[in-house]
XYZ file of N, CA, C and O in Angstrom:
668
model
N 25.776 -13.010 56.748
C 25.158 -11.922 56.028
C 25.953 -10.653 56.345
O 26.221 -10.340 57.495
N 26.306 -9.923 55.327
C 27.046 -8.668 55.519
C 26.068 -7.542 55.859
O 24.992 -7.448 55.288
N 26.446 -6.714 56.809
C 25.632 -5.543 57.175
C 26.548 -4.337 57.203
O 27.649 -4.402 57.741
N 26.079 -3.274 56.625
C 26.825 -2.029 56.618
C 26.000 -0.980 57.324
O 24.797 -0.924 57.177
N 26.659 -0.146 58.092
C 25.947 0.903 58.809
C 26.738 2.190 58.644
O 27.963 2.192 58.707
N 26.012 3.266 58.464
C 26.654 4.564 58.291
C 25.849 5.623 59.029
O 24.631 5.627 58.954
N 26.528 6.472 59.747
C 25.871 7.563 60.461
C 26.157 8.860 59.721
O 27.293 9.114 59.322
N 25.131 9.650 59.551
C 25.249 10.913 58.832
C 24.989 12.052 59.805
O 24.056 11.992 60.601
N 25.795 13.080 59.730
C 25.562 14.267 60.541
C 24.812 15.280 59.682
O 25.240 15.599 58.573
N 23.689 15.746 60.179
C 22.843 16.666 59.427
C 22.919 18.070 60.016
O 22.964 18.235 61.229
N 22.908 19.031 59.137
C 22.817 20.418 59.580
C 21.333 20.759 59.649
O 20.608 20.588 58.665
N 20.851 21.217 60.775
C 19.419 21.522 60.907
C 18.999 22.668 59.989
O 19.786 23.558 59.679
N 17.755 22.594 59.560
C 17.173 23.688 58.778
C 16.221 24.447 59.698
O 15.719 23.898 60.671
N 15.966 25.723 59.385
C 15.030 26.477 60.227
C 13.642 25.832 60.212
O 13.150 25.416 59.160
N 13.040 25.729 61.366
C 11.726 25.089 61.494
C 10.695 25.711 60.560
O 9.955 25.019 59.886
N 10.616 27.041 60.514
C 9.608 27.703 59.671
C 9.808 27.370 58.197
O 8.850 27.215 57.465
N 11.066 27.235 57.766
C 11.346 26.866 56.382
C 10.828 25.454 56.111
O 10.163 25.208 55.101
N 11.129 24.514 56.999
C 10.648 23.140 56.851
C 9.125 23.103 56.822
O 8.529 22.462 55.955
N 8.490 23.787 57.759
C 7.025 23.785 57.814
C 6.419 24.349 56.533
O 5.434 23.813 56.019
N 7.010 25.407 55.978
C 6.449 25.988 54.750
C 6.647 25.052 53.558
O 5.760 24.929 52.709
N 7.790 24.367 53.488
C 8.017 23.412 52.394
C 7.059 22.230 52.478
O 6.469 21.815 51.476
N 6.906 21.680 53.672
C 6.006 20.539 53.863
C 4.570 20.946 53.525
O 3.849 20.221 52.832
N 4.140 22.126 53.985
C 2.783 22.603 53.693
C 2.588 22.802 52.191
O 1.551 22.419 51.636
N 3.585 23.369 51.516
C 3.471 23.599 50.069
C 3.360 22.271 49.312
O 2.547 22.143 48.390
N 4.167 21.281 49.692
C 4.089 19.976 49.028
C 2.744 19.294 49.279
O 2.144 18.727 48.357
N 2.250 19.360 50.505
C 0.939 18.777 50.805
C -0.157 19.517 50.031
O -1.050 18.884 49.468
N -0.113 20.851 50.014
C -1.118 21.626 49.282
C -1.121 21.264 47.802
O -2.182 21.083 47.197
N 0.071 21.160 47.206
C 0.167 20.830 45.785
C -0.389 19.431 45.513
O -1.191 19.240 44.601
N 0.016 18.452 46.318
C -0.471 17.082 46.117
C -1.977 17.001 46.319
O -2.688 16.365 45.535
N -2.492 17.668 47.366
C -3.926 17.614 47.652
C -4.742 18.403 46.637
O -5.923 18.116 46.425
N -4.134 19.389 45.976
C -4.828 20.154 44.948
C -4.789 19.501 43.578
O -5.448 19.933 42.645
N -4.003 18.434 43.458
C -3.891 17.701 42.200
C -5.061 16.729 42.089
O -5.404 16.044 43.037
N -5.675 16.693 40.900
C -6.807 15.795 40.664
C -6.389 14.641 39.778
O -5.524 14.785 38.914
N -7.024 13.495 39.969
C -6.789 12.335 39.118
C -7.957 12.197 38.154
O -9.120 12.200 38.564
N -7.639 12.107 36.878
C -8.626 11.833 35.824
C -8.223 10.504 35.213
O -7.396 10.463 34.299
N -8.777 9.439 35.742
C -8.299 8.117 35.350
C -6.890 7.958 35.885
O -6.637 8.200 37.060
N -5.955 7.619 34.996
C -4.562 7.454 35.405
C -3.813 8.776 35.406
O -2.809 8.927 36.084
N -4.299 9.745 34.648
C -3.597 11.031 34.516
C -3.851 11.928 35.711
O -4.937 11.952 36.279
N -2.829 12.690 36.069
C -2.914 13.614 37.194
C -2.890 15.039 36.663
O -2.101 15.356 35.785
N -3.743 15.896 37.220
C -3.812 17.301 36.794
C -3.495 18.206 37.981
O -4.061 18.063 39.065
N -2.586 19.159 37.729
C -2.220 20.153 38.735
C -3.385 21.100 38.966
O -4.310 21.166 38.147
N -3.364 21.870 40.055
C -4.469 22.803 40.333
C -4.745 23.785 39.199
O -5.884 24.190 39.003
N -3.717 24.120 38.393
C -3.932 25.046 37.276
C -4.406 24.345 36.001
O -4.540 24.966 34.960
N -4.661 23.029 36.076
C -5.192 22.284 34.940
C -4.147 21.575 34.101
O -4.480 20.734 33.271
N -2.874 21.903 34.269
C -1.831 21.233 33.497
C -1.674 19.790 33.977
O -1.878 19.493 35.149
N -1.299 18.919 33.040
C -1.057 17.525 33.390
C 0.281 17.409 34.106
O 1.245 18.086 33.754
N 0.335 16.551 35.125
C 1.600 16.279 35.810
C 2.456 15.483 34.828
O 2.056 14.403 34.398
N 3.604 16.017 34.449
C 4.418 15.322 33.453
C 5.135 14.105 34.023
O 5.705 14.165 35.112
N 5.071 13.001 33.302
C 5.875 11.838 33.634
C 5.445 11.004 34.819
O 6.229 10.207 35.321
N 4.195 11.157 35.284
C 3.734 10.385 36.435
C 2.266 10.029 36.248
O 1.469 10.876 35.849
N 1.910 8.766 36.537
C 0.515 8.329 36.434
C 0.114 7.548 37.685
O 0.941 6.938 38.358
N -1.183 7.589 37.969
C -1.776 6.801 39.045
C -2.146 5.453 38.449
O -2.898 5.388 37.473
N -1.602 4.372 38.996
C -1.873 3.045 38.426
C -2.783 2.187 39.283
O -3.316 1.184 38.815
N -2.982 2.573 40.548
C -3.840 1.776 41.417
C -4.351 2.646 42.561
O -3.613 3.443 43.125
N -5.611 2.460 42.904
C -6.176 3.120 44.072
C -6.688 4.526 43.814
O -6.697 5.014 42.690
N -7.125 5.158 44.891
C -7.647 6.526 44.873
C -6.492 7.471 45.168
O -5.682 7.224 46.061
N -6.408 8.563 44.420
C -5.327 9.542 44.570
C -5.119 9.912 46.042
O -6.059 10.311 46.730
N -3.913 9.716 46.527
C -3.467 9.986 47.895
C -4.113 9.100 48.963
O -3.852 9.273 50.147
N -4.919 8.135 48.558
C -5.499 7.200 49.520
C -4.498 6.113 49.868
O -3.571 5.838 49.103
N -4.662 5.481 51.027
C -3.758 4.384 51.388
C -3.743 3.321 50.298
O -4.797 2.910 49.808
N -2.566 2.932 49.880
C -2.419 1.925 48.833
C -2.364 2.494 47.424
O -2.087 1.752 46.474
N -2.605 3.791 47.255
C -2.505 4.389 45.915
C -1.084 4.195 45.407
O -0.116 4.367 46.149
N -0.980 3.808 44.125
C 0.342 3.581 43.533
C 0.515 4.449 42.305
O -0.398 4.573 41.479
N 1.709 5.031 42.202
C 2.065 5.906 41.089
C 3.325 5.355 40.439
O 4.181 4.788 41.120
N 3.401 5.530 39.120
C 4.602 5.099 38.396
C 5.026 6.200 37.432
O 4.177 6.886 36.871
N 6.343 6.321 37.227
C 6.795 7.257 36.199
C 6.466 6.693 34.824
O 6.288 5.483 34.664
N 6.378 7.567 33.847
C 6.073 7.162 32.479
C 7.375 7.129 31.687
O 8.174 8.069 31.753
N 7.588 6.039 30.935
C 8.788 5.917 30.101
C 8.697 6.882 28.923
O 7.647 6.979 28.272
N 9.790 7.559 28.638
C 9.827 8.513 27.524
C 9.625 7.829 26.172
O 8.941 8.365 25.298
N 10.213 6.642 25.998
C 10.179 6.007 24.692
C 8.783 5.600 24.218
O 8.474 5.713 23.044
N 7.920 5.128 25.123
C 6.611 4.650 24.671
C 5.425 5.216 25.454
O 4.271 4.896 25.169
N 5.680 6.044 26.472
C 4.585 6.646 27.231
C 3.881 5.700 28.180
O 2.853 6.049 28.762
N 4.425 4.507 28.370
C 3.827 3.516 29.261
C 4.431 3.638 30.664
O 5.582 4.043 30.814
N 3.662 3.238 31.694
C 4.204 3.267 33.057
C 5.413 2.342 33.183
O 5.445 1.261 32.597
N 6.413 2.768 33.929
C 7.632 2.001 34.155
C 7.367 0.976 35.258
O 7.156 1.343 36.415
N 7.400 -0.294 34.892
C 7.104 -1.364 35.852
C 8.211 -1.539 36.892
O 8.012 -2.199 37.905
N 9.381 -0.931 36.661
C 10.505 -1.092 37.583
C 10.546 -0.049 38.691
O 11.428 -0.084 39.546
N 9.606 0.910 38.698
C 9.590 1.948 39.728
C 8.160 2.174 40.192
O 7.249 2.211 39.380
N 7.991 2.334 41.500
C 6.644 2.530 42.032
C 6.699 3.330 43.327
O 7.540 3.079 44.179
N 5.803 4.287 43.450
C 5.624 5.037 44.699
C 4.257 4.640 45.245
O 3.259 4.707 44.525
N 4.209 4.209 46.497
C 2.962 3.796 47.133
C 2.685 4.694 48.338
O 3.576 4.938 49.148
N 1.443 5.156 48.442
C 1.030 5.935 49.608
C 0.692 4.949 50.721
O -0.192 4.113 50.571
N 1.409 5.033 51.825
C 1.131 4.192 52.983
C 0.062 4.881 53.832
O -0.903 4.264 54.258
N 0.251 6.182 54.061
C -0.764 6.974 54.759
C -0.616 8.430 54.324
O 0.476 8.873 53.999
N -1.750 9.145 54.309
C -1.739 10.558 53.931
C -2.747 11.289 54.804
O -3.947 11.290 54.542
N -2.273 11.851 55.870
C -3.117 12.618 56.773
C -2.269 13.760 57.307
O -1.372 13.535 58.116
N -2.539 14.954 56.863
C -1.666 16.083 57.204
C -1.655 16.360 58.699
O -0.706 16.923 59.200
N -2.676 15.970 59.439
C -2.689 16.206 60.893
C -1.949 15.119 61.661
O -1.459 15.369 62.752
N -1.920 13.913 61.124
C -1.316 12.805 61.864
C -0.005 12.344 61.232
O 1.053 12.602 61.754
N -0.098 11.612 60.123
C 1.106 11.019 59.553
C 0.980 10.914 58.037
O -0.063 10.555 57.514
N 2.068 11.237 57.369
C 2.197 11.015 55.931
C 3.355 10.045 55.754
O 4.437 10.272 56.302
N 3.125 8.952 55.028
C 4.185 7.966 54.815
C 4.096 7.437 53.392
O 2.999 7.175 52.880
N 5.244 7.306 52.754
C 5.338 6.831 51.376
C 6.383 5.725 51.303
O 7.308 5.677 52.115
N 6.234 4.858 50.300
C 7.233 3.832 50.027
C 7.588 3.920 48.552
O 6.695 4.000 47.698
N 8.864 3.919 48.258
C 9.345 3.969 46.875
C 10.142 2.699 46.615
O 11.054 2.362 47.382
N 9.784 1.983 45.547
C 10.482 0.749 45.190
C 11.061 0.916 43.793
O 10.365 1.352 42.868
N 12.336 0.580 43.659
C 13.011 0.638 42.368
C 13.706 -0.693 42.133
O 14.396 -1.196 43.019
N 13.513 -1.241 40.947
C 14.186 -2.480 40.561
C 15.259 -2.140 39.538
O 15.013 -1.376 38.602
N 16.443 -2.717 39.726
C 17.520 -2.533 38.764
C 17.710 -3.866 38.063
O 18.100 -4.849 38.689
N 17.436 -3.911 36.787
C 17.494 -5.158 36.028
C 18.845 -5.444 35.411
O 18.936 -6.250 34.496
N 19.898 -4.809 35.894
C 21.242 -5.070 35.380
C 21.517 -6.565 35.490
O 21.478 -7.121 36.599
N 21.773 -7.245 34.370
C 21.982 -8.700 34.429
C 23.121 -9.103 35.364
O 23.072 -10.163 35.978
N 24.139 -8.271 35.489
C 25.274 -8.624 36.337
C 24.962 -8.430 37.817
O 25.495 -9.146 38.663
N 24.108 -7.436 38.146
C 23.803 -7.129 39.544
C 22.347 -6.717 39.717
O 22.067 -5.590 40.090
N 21.393 -7.605 39.477
C 19.994 -7.203 39.663
C 19.724 -6.898 41.139
O 20.248 -7.581 42.023
N 18.969 -5.857 41.392
C 18.734 -5.457 42.782
C 17.366 -4.817 42.932
O 16.761 -4.358 41.961
N 16.906 -4.777 44.171
C 15.639 -4.138 44.536
C 15.935 -3.174 45.682
O 16.459 -3.582 46.722
N 15.594 -1.902 45.494
C 15.786 -0.876 46.513
C 14.412 -0.440 47.009
O 13.556 -0.056 46.210
N 14.194 -0.528 48.317
C 12.943 -0.101 48.926
C 13.258 1.030 49.908
O 14.063 0.853 50.824
N 12.657 2.189 49.680
C 12.832 3.338 50.570
C 11.479 3.674 51.184
O 10.481 3.757 50.480
N 11.464 3.847 52.484
C 10.252 4.266 53.191
C 10.563 5.604 53.837
O 11.621 5.781 54.432
N 9.651 6.545 53.674
C 9.845 7.843 54.292
C 8.534 8.333 54.848
O 7.463 7.964 54.376
N 8.626 9.124 55.886
C 7.406 9.595 56.510
C 7.633 10.812 57.369
O 8.766 11.220 57.641
N 6.519 11.358 57.795
C 6.504 12.582 58.573
C 5.322 12.524 59.522
O 4.219 12.165 59.128
N 5.561 12.858 60.772
C 4.473 12.950 61.731
C 3.985 14.391 61.739
O 4.764 15.300 62.002
N 2.739 14.594 61.405
C 2.057 15.877 61.389
C 2.676 16.890 60.440
O 3.635 17.580 60.766
N 2.107 16.989 59.252
C 2.564 17.975 58.280
C 2.206 19.386 58.724
O 2.875 20.345 58.344
N 1.155 19.527 59.520
C 0.767 20.861 59.987
C 1.796 21.434 60.958
O 2.031 22.633 60.985
N 2.380 20.573 61.758
C 3.436 20.995 62.689
C 4.409 19.822 62.809
O 4.313 19.006 63.727
N 5.329 19.709 61.840
C 6.222 18.540 61.800
C 6.960 18.328 63.119
O 7.535 19.242 63.684
N 6.874 17.075 63.594
C 7.548 16.723 64.841
C 8.649 15.700 64.613
O 9.620 15.661 65.337
N 8.458 14.842 63.623
C 9.416 13.768 63.403
C 9.364 13.352 61.940
O 8.295 13.300 61.345
N 10.519 13.072 61.380
C 10.593 12.571 60.003
C 11.515 11.350 60.015
O 12.387 11.238 60.873
N 11.305 10.441 59.084
C 12.142 9.257 59.039
C 12.338 8.820 57.598
O 11.563 9.150 56.704
N 13.417 8.073 57.412
C 13.765 7.518 56.116
C 14.497 6.217 56.371
O 15.397 6.163 57.218
N 14.104 5.168 55.681
C 14.857 3.919 55.757
C 15.002 3.393 54.344
O 14.160 3.647 53.478
N 16.081 2.674 54.109
C 16.325 2.106 52.786
C 16.867 0.701 52.947
O 17.695 0.450 53.823
N 16.395 -0.196 52.093
C 16.878 -1.567 52.082
C 17.194 -1.940 50.651
O 16.359 -1.772 49.756
N 18.393 -2.416 50.424
C 18.834 -2.838 49.097
C 19.084 -4.330 49.151
O 19.848 -4.808 50.005
N 18.432 -5.071 48.261
C 18.590 -6.524 48.219
C 18.852 -6.956 46.798
O 18.234 -6.441 45.864
N 19.716 -7.939 46.634
C 19.886 -8.491 45.294
C 18.591 -9.188 44.887
O 17.940 -9.810 45.715
N 18.190 -9.048 43.639
C 16.941 -9.683 43.219
C 17.200 -10.898 42.344
O 16.309 -11.420 41.705
N 18.426 -11.347 42.308
C 18.768 -12.542 41.544
C 20.095 -13.071 42.042
O 20.666 -12.566 42.997
N 20.607 -14.074 41.381
C 21.903 -14.610 41.778
C 21.745 -15.639 42.875
O 20.654 -16.111 43.159
N 22.858 -15.962 43.513
C 22.819 -17.016 44.520
C 22.875 -16.435 45.921
O 23.451 -15.386 46.151
N 22.288 -17.143 46.836
C 22.357 -16.770 48.242
C 21.363 -15.710 48.658
O 20.888 -14.938 47.841
N 21.056 -15.669 49.946
C 20.057 -14.748 50.468
C 20.657 -13.436 50.989
O 20.148 -12.844 51.910
N 21.779 -12.987 50.401
C 22.438 -11.785 50.906
C 21.486 -10.597 50.920
O 20.691 -10.403 50.008
N 21.588 -9.814 51.958
C 20.761 -8.623 52.097
C 21.646 -7.481 52.559
O 22.434 -7.642 53.477
N 21.520 -6.344 51.901
C 22.183 -5.130 52.359
C 21.085 -4.224 52.847
O 20.152 -3.925 52.115
N 21.167 -3.807 54.086
C 20.095 -2.982 54.640
C 20.676 -1.797 55.383
O 21.637 -1.938 56.128
N 20.087 -0.656 55.136
C 20.453 0.536 55.907
C 19.504 0.596 57.095
O 18.318 0.326 56.954
N 20.003 0.934 58.270
C 19.108 1.049 59.417
C 18.173 2.229 59.216
O 18.435 3.097 58.380
N 17.095 2.251 59.977
C 16.214 3.407 59.922
C 17.031 4.649 60.228
O 17.783 4.677 61.183
N 16.881 5.628 59.391
C 17.598 6.875 59.570
C 16.559 7.969 59.653
O 15.705 8.086 58.791
N 16.612 8.744 60.695
C 15.631 9.799 60.883
C 16.311 11.145 60.810
O 17.429 11.302 61.264
N 15.619 12.086 60.226
C 16.149 13.433 60.173
C 15.391 14.288 61.153
O 14.275 13.978 61.529
N 16.004 15.349 61.564
C 15.312 16.252 62.460
C 15.629 17.679 62.079
O 16.588 17.942 61.368
N 14.808 18.571 62.542
C 15.041 19.976 62.292
C 15.276 20.653 63.625
O 14.891 20.147 64.667
N 15.907 21.779 63.551
C 16.187 22.501 64.777
C 16.132 23.988 64.509
O 16.541 24.448 63.455
N 15.600 24.721 65.451
C 15.566 26.168 65.316
C 16.935 26.754 65.629
O 17.248 27.861 65.245
N 17.780 25.989 66.295
C 19.115 26.456 66.647
C 20.092 26.195 65.525
O 19.752 25.699 64.466
N 21.332 26.516 65.731
C 22.321 26.366 64.679
C 23.175 25.129 64.828
O 24.147 24.981 64.117
N 22.846 24.220 65.745
C 23.682 23.054 65.978
C 23.498 21.969 64.939
O 22.647 22.034 64.082
N 24.335 20.949 65.044
C 24.225 19.793 64.156
C 23.578 18.670 64.942
O 23.742 18.564 66.146
N 22.888 17.795 64.232
C 22.293 16.628 64.873
C 22.760 15.385 64.144
O 22.839 15.376 62.931
N 23.019 14.346 64.893
C 23.379 13.056 64.321
C 22.084 12.292 64.105
O 21.205 12.334 64.948
N 21.962 11.602 62.994
C 20.692 10.972 62.672
C 20.856 9.481 62.432
O 21.278 9.066 61.380
N 20.557 8.678 63.448
C 20.511 7.235 63.269
C 19.295 6.652 63.980
O 19.032 5.481 63.862
N 18.592 7.459 64.704
C 17.374 7.007 65.400
C 16.409 8.177 65.433
O 16.775 9.285 65.075
N 15.198 7.907 65.838
C 14.198 8.972 65.867
C 14.675 10.122 66.715
O 15.128 9.943 67.830
N 14.595 11.306 66.147
C 14.946 12.502 66.892
C 13.808 13.496 66.763
O 13.029 13.426 65.825
N 13.724 14.381 67.692
C 12.641 15.367 67.681
C 13.249 16.750 67.503
O 14.303 17.033 68.040
N 12.535 17.630 66.764
C 13.065 18.980 66.567
C 12.984 19.805 67.847
O 12.178 19.525 68.728
N 13.839 20.807 67.899
C 13.803 21.727 69.039
C 12.529 22.561 68.952
O 12.007 22.803 67.863
N 11.987 23.010 70.070
C 10.791 23.851 70.026
C 11.099 25.177 69.338
O 12.239 25.581 69.236
N 10.027 25.842 68.884
C 10.196 27.113 68.180
C 10.863 28.146 69.001
O 10.783 28.491 70.026
């Protein structure tokens, strides 16, 4: 089985900037209401191109799919699943995309998460790409890759869980 590994060097972002972005995204998602499959923003506008297809909005197991432009139906080849949503403890999502290219069908699974949206301490991202057809059990997998933030100006290497510098 072939395995590829790549290390990425990240430039840290200011902690306060990260905290404000994470808080804004959580506020927006938590202020969005589900009316059946349709999602409504806090100002009443419909969320364009995204529907809830399973579960309670932001509850564990809730699944969302983008809507195809051509027919307005949910795209069966893409899905975002809420693994956990708790701004004090952990927020985790899984995104699955299927590529139906007859020559190279594949399935990409990305998992991302954050420990404590109120005061982010750790974030992670992992991706696994597998062929979804053809011969053999080949698997291409990226190792868990974690990002971190730092109040300082240094760079951090991200291949394992890292913690941000204190304020």
